[in-house]
Amino acid sequence: MGNFKFGVSFREIGSRDAWIAKCRRAEELGYDVITVPDHLGTGRFAPFPVLAMAAAVTERPRLGTLVSNVPFYNLALFAREASSTAALLDGRLDLGLGAGHMKAEFDAAGLPWQNAAKRIAYLTESLSYLRKHFEDEGIDHPRLLIAGNSDGVLELAAEHADVVGFGGLRQQPGKPPGTFKLDNAEAMDERVAYFRSRTGRDPEYNMLVQHVEVTGDRDRAAAAWHELTERGAVARELLDAPQLLLGTVEEIAGQLEQRRERYGFSYITVFEPFIETFAPVLKELQ
């Protein structure tokens, strides 16, 4: 099998000791990448300081943002944070960038909420700004992950990214910003095909998995997840949705093999609640 890369995304760090333990456990289980998001709210944290600590207490995993919410920031200050972290991580930083999608967070920060086109334009501007800043500081530019679902972000990733990130969630029409539905397998086909039509490059493809459940009853697991989340896709479609991993360890390993063949997803990220659940699958595929 092989040729997969596996990451875990931590939404909270807890205490200093808890964060150190989480990072070391991820490395012990064999995860290749430790990532953190960039959100506001109780229990959230500034991404770059915690990545610096993660680097100090681990040796092997790469470390990154999944993803930095670029429209939150003044570009000069963001570039300083990113380049300082890159220098401290000594080549282990994966810099994930996104255009932002949660209006409530912009409201909480007292920042203007702009339409998608303007947020993507700012993200585009950030790329040239960051590149020049890294060059001026004499720091190697980190691996760049650009994640999103819209045409504009995927076009940007097609031109610039080392890793393109697919989440498979899209804004529900007519609903408040941040209200998402889950793309089914066919919708994911379309997004991947769109990306491929825009690039002649060969970046890495990342899938951010929303749920992992080791079970002997995939149908029941899909129905239960659908009832809990109401993410838009009908329950039977969830069995093939690449954002969900449902089944026995062997079945999930097979799903990942099939989805790598279908979509190109060779870099798989799971959320922290599934770090132990997914570990046997990771070992199966190493």
Coordinates of C-alpha atoms in Angstrom, one line a residue:
M1 CA 0.0 0.0 0.0
G2 CA 2.0 3.0 1.2
N3 CA 2.3 6.4 -0.5
F4 CA -0.1 8.0 1.9
K5 CA 0.6 10.9 4.3
F6 CA -1.6 11.3 7.4
G7 CA -2.2 14.4 9.5
V8 CA -4.2 15.3 12.6
S9 CA -5.8 18.7 13.2
F10 CA -6.1 19.9 16.8
R11 CA -8.9 22.4 17.5
E12 CA -7.8 23.0 21.2
I13 CA -4.6 22.7 23.1
G14 CA -5.8 22.7 26.7
S15 CA -2.9 23.4 29.1
R16 CA 0.8 23.5 28.2
D17 CA 1.3 20.0 29.5
A18 CA -1.7 18.7 27.6
W19 CA -0.5 20.2 24.3
I20 CA 2.9 18.7 24.7
A21 CA 1.3 15.3 25.4
K22 CA -1.0 15.6 22.4
C23 CA 1.9 16.4 20.1
R24 CA 4.0 13.6 21.3
R25 CA 1.1 11.1 21.1
A26 CA 0.5 12.1 17.5
E27 CA 4.2 11.5 16.7
E28 CA 4.1 8.2 18.6
L29 CA 1.0 7.0 16.6
G30 CA 2.8 7.7 13.3
Y31 CA 1.0 10.9 12.1
D32 CA 3.1 12.8 9.6
V33 CA 1.7 16.2 10.1
I34 CA 0.3 18.1 13.1
T35 CA -1.9 21.0 12.2
V36 CA -4.0 23.7 13.9
P37 CA -6.8 25.9 12.7
D38 CA -7.2 29.7 12.9
H39 CA -10.5 30.5 14.7
L40 CA -11.7 32.8 17.4
G41 CA -13.6 31.9 20.5
T42 CA -13.3 30.4 23.9
G43 CA -10.5 27.7 24.0
R44 CA -9.1 28.8 20.7
F45 CA -5.4 29.8 20.4
A46 CA -3.0 31.7 18.2
P47 CA -1.7 29.1 15.7
F48 CA 2.0 30.1 15.3
P49 CA 3.1 30.0 19.0
V50 CA 1.6 26.6 19.5
L51 CA 3.3 25.3 16.4
A52 CA 6.6 26.6 17.7
M53 CA 6.1 24.6 20.9
A54 CA 5.1 21.6 18.9
A55 CA 8.3 21.7 17.1
A56 CA 10.3 21.9 20.3
V57 CA 8.7 18.7 21.7
T58 CA 8.6 16.5 18.5
E59 CA 11.2 15.5 16.0
R60 CA 9.5 14.0 12.9
P61 CA 6.1 15.5 12.1
R62 CA 5.7 18.5 9.9
L63 CA 3.7 21.3 11.5
G64 CA 1.2 23.6 9.9
T65 CA -1.9 25.8 9.9
L66 CA -5.1 24.3 8.4
V67 CA -5.6 27.0 7.6
S68 CA -4.6 30.6 8.4
N69 CA -7.6 32.9 7.9
V70 CA -5.6 35.5 5.9
P71 CA -8.3 38.2 5.7
F72 CA -8.1 38.5 9.6
Y73 CA -4.6 40.0 9.2
N74 CA -2.6 43.0 8.2
L75 CA -0.2 41.4 5.7
A76 CA 3.0 42.9 7.2
L77 CA 2.2 41.5 10.6
F78 CA 1.1 38.1 9.3
A79 CA 4.2 37.8 7.2
R80 CA 6.4 38.6 10.3
E81 CA 4.6 35.8 12.3
A82 CA 4.8 33.3 9.5
S83 CA 8.5 33.9 8.7
S84 CA 9.5 33.9 12.3
T85 CA 7.7 30.6 12.8
A86 CA 9.3 29.1 9.6
A87 CA 12.7 30.0 10.9
L88 CA 12.0 28.4 14.3
L89 CA 10.6 25.2 12.7
D90 CA 13.7 24.9 10.5
G91 CA 12.0 23.6 7.4
R92 CA 9.1 21.7 9.0
L93 CA 6.4 24.4 8.4
D94 CA 3.4 23.8 6.1
L95 CA 1.8 27.2 5.7
G96 CA -1.9 26.7 5.1
L97 CA -3.8 29.7 3.7
G98 CA -7.5 30.3 3.2
A99 CA -9.9 33.1 2.4
G100 CA -12.1 32.8 5.6
H101 CA -15.7 31.7 5.7
M102 CA -17.1 32.4 9.1
K103 CA -18.9 35.8 9.2
A104 CA -19.4 35.5 13.0
E105 CA -15.7 35.4 13.6
F106 CA -15.2 38.6 11.6
D107 CA -18.0 40.2 13.6
A108 CA -16.4 39.1 16.9
A109 CA -13.1 40.6 15.8
G110 CA -14.6 43.9 14.7
L111 CA -13.5 43.3 11.1
P112 CA -15.5 44.0 8.0
W113 CA -17.1 41.0 6.4
Q114 CA -16.5 41.2 2.6
N115 CA -17.8 39.1 -0.2
A116 CA -15.9 36.0 -1.4
A117 CA -14.4 37.8 -4.4
K118 CA -12.8 40.4 -2.2
R119 CA -11.6 37.9 0.4
I120 CA -10.0 35.8 -2.4
A121 CA -8.4 38.9 -3.9
Y122 CA -6.8 39.6 -0.5
L123 CA -5.6 36.0 -0.3
T124 CA -4.1 36.4 -3.8
E125 CA -2.3 39.6 -2.7
S126 CA -0.9 37.8 0.3
L127 CA 0.9 35.3 -1.8
S128 CA 3.2 37.8 -3.5
Y129 CA 3.6 39.7 -0.3
L130 CA 4.7 36.6 1.6
R131 CA 7.0 35.5 -1.1
K132 CA 8.9 38.8 -1.2
H133 CA 9.0 39.0 2.6
F134 CA 10.5 35.5 2.9
E135 CA 13.1 36.4 0.2
D136 CA 14.0 39.7 2.0
E137 CA 14.4 37.9 5.3
G138 CA 16.6 35.1 3.7
I139 CA 14.2 32.4 4.9
D140 CA 13.2 29.5 2.7
H141 CA 9.5 29.7 1.8
P142 CA 7.6 26.9 3.6
R143 CA 5.4 24.4 1.7
L144 CA 2.2 26.1 0.8
L145 CA -1.2 24.6 1.3
I146 CA -4.2 26.5 -0.1
A147 CA -7.6 25.1 0.9
G148 CA -11.1 25.9 -0.2
N149 CA -14.1 24.8 -2.4
S150 CA -14.8 27.8 -4.6
D151 CA -13.6 28.3 -8.1
G152 CA -11.5 31.2 -7.1
V153 CA -9.6 29.5 -4.3
L154 CA -9.1 26.4 -6.4
E155 CA -7.7 28.5 -9.3
L156 CA -5.3 30.1 -6.8
A157 CA -4.2 26.7 -5.5
A158 CA -3.8 25.5 -9.1
E159 CA -1.2 28.2 -9.7
H160 CA 0.6 28.4 -6.4
A161 CA 0.0 25.6 -4.0
D162 CA 2.3 22.7 -3.1
V163 CA -0.8 21.1 -1.5
V164 CA -4.4 21.7 -2.5
G165 CA -6.8 21.2 0.4
F166 CA -10.4 19.9 -0.2
G167 CA -12.9 20.0 2.6
G168 CA -16.0 19.1 0.7
L169 CA -18.2 21.6 2.4
R170 CA -20.0 24.5 0.7
Q171 CA -22.2 27.3 1.8
Q172 CA -25.9 26.5 1.6
P173 CA -27.7 29.0 -0.6
G174 CA -29.9 31.4 1.2
K175 CA -28.6 30.4 4.6
P176 CA -26.4 32.5 7.0
P177 CA -22.7 32.6 6.2
G178 CA -21.1 29.5 7.8
T179 CA -24.0 27.2 7.2
F180 CA -22.6 24.4 5.1
K181 CA -23.7 21.2 3.3
L182 CA -21.6 18.2 2.6
D183 CA -20.6 17.5 -1.0
N184 CA -21.5 14.0 -2.2
A185 CA -19.1 11.9 -4.2
E186 CA -20.2 13.2 -7.5
A187 CA -19.9 16.9 -6.4
M188 CA -16.3 16.0 -5.2
D189 CA -15.6 14.6 -8.7
E190 CA -16.6 17.9 -10.2
R191 CA -14.4 20.0 -7.8
V192 CA -11.4 17.8 -8.4
A193 CA -12.0 17.9 -12.1
Y194 CA -12.3 21.6 -12.0
F195 CA -9.0 21.9 -10.2
R196 CA -7.2 19.6 -12.6
S197 CA -8.5 21.6 -15.6
R198 CA -6.8 24.7 -14.2
T199 CA -3.3 23.4 -13.5
G200 CA -0.5 21.7 -15.3
R201 CA 1.3 21.1 -12.1
D202 CA 1.2 18.1 -9.8
P203 CA 0.5 19.2 -6.2
E204 CA -0.4 17.0 -3.3
Y205 CA -4.1 16.5 -2.7
N206 CA -5.4 16.8 0.9
M207 CA -8.8 15.7 2.2
L208 CA -10.0 17.0 5.5
V209 CA -12.1 14.1 6.9
Q210 CA -15.1 15.2 9.0
H211 CA -15.8 12.0 10.8
V212 CA -14.2 8.6 11.4
E213 CA -16.1 5.6 12.8
V214 CA -14.9 2.1 13.0
T215 CA -18.0 -0.1 12.8
G216 CA -19.4 -3.3 11.3
D217 CA -22.6 -1.5 10.3
R218 CA -21.8 1.3 7.8
D219 CA -25.4 2.0 7.0
R220 CA -26.3 2.6 10.6
A221 CA -23.3 4.8 11.1
A222 CA -24.2 6.9 8.0
A223 CA -27.8 7.3 9.2
A224 CA -26.7 8.3 12.7
W225 CA -24.3 10.9 11.4
H226 CA -26.8 12.3 9.0
E227 CA -29.4 12.6 11.8
L228 CA -26.9 14.3 14.1
T229 CA -25.5 16.9 11.6
E230 CA -28.2 17.4 8.9
R231 CA -25.3 18.4 6.5
G232 CA -27.4 18.3 3.4
A233 CA -26.4 15.0 1.7
V234 CA -28.9 12.2 2.1
A235 CA -27.9 9.3 4.3
R236 CA -27.2 6.8 1.5
E237 CA -24.9 9.3 -0.2
L238 CA -22.7 9.5 2.9
L239 CA -21.4 6.0 2.4
D240 CA -19.4 7.2 -0.6
A241 CA -18.6 10.7 0.6
P242 CA -14.8 11.1 0.9
Q243 CA -15.2 13.4 3.9
L244 CA -16.5 10.4 6.0
L245 CA -14.7 7.2 6.9
L246 CA -17.2 4.5 8.1
G247 CA -16.6 0.8 8.4
T248 CA -14.1 -1.7 9.7
V249 CA -10.4 -0.9 9.8
E250 CA -10.0 -2.9 6.6
E251 CA -13.0 -1.3 4.9
I252 CA -11.8 2.2 5.7
A253 CA -8.3 1.3 4.4
G254 CA -9.9 0.1 1.2
Q255 CA -12.0 3.3 1.0
L256 CA -8.9 5.4 1.2
E257 CA -7.2 3.3 -1.5
Q258 CA -10.3 3.7 -3.8
R259 CA -10.6 7.5 -3.1
R260 CA -6.9 8.0 -3.8
E261 CA -7.4 6.3 -7.2
R262 CA -10.7 8.3 -7.9
Y263 CA -9.7 11.8 -6.6
G264 CA -6.0 11.7 -5.9
F265 CA -6.3 12.1 -2.2
S266 CA -3.0 10.9 -0.8
Y267 CA -2.7 13.2 2.2
I268 CA -5.5 12.6 4.7
T269 CA -6.2 14.7 7.8
V270 CA -8.5 13.7 10.6
F271 CA -9.7 15.9 13.5
E272 CA -8.3 15.3 17.1
P273 CA -11.3 13.4 18.4
F274 CA -10.5 10.6 15.9
I275 CA -6.7 10.5 16.5
E276 CA -6.9 7.1 18.3
T277 CA -9.8 5.7 16.2
F278 CA -7.9 6.3 13.0
A279 CA -4.6 5.1 14.2
P280 CA -5.2 1.4 13.3
V281 CA -6.1 2.5 9.7
L282 CA -2.9 4.5 9.5
K283 CA -0.9 1.5 10.5
E284 CA -2.8 -0.6 8.0
L285 CA -1.8 1.7 5.2
Q286 CA 1.8 2.5 6.2

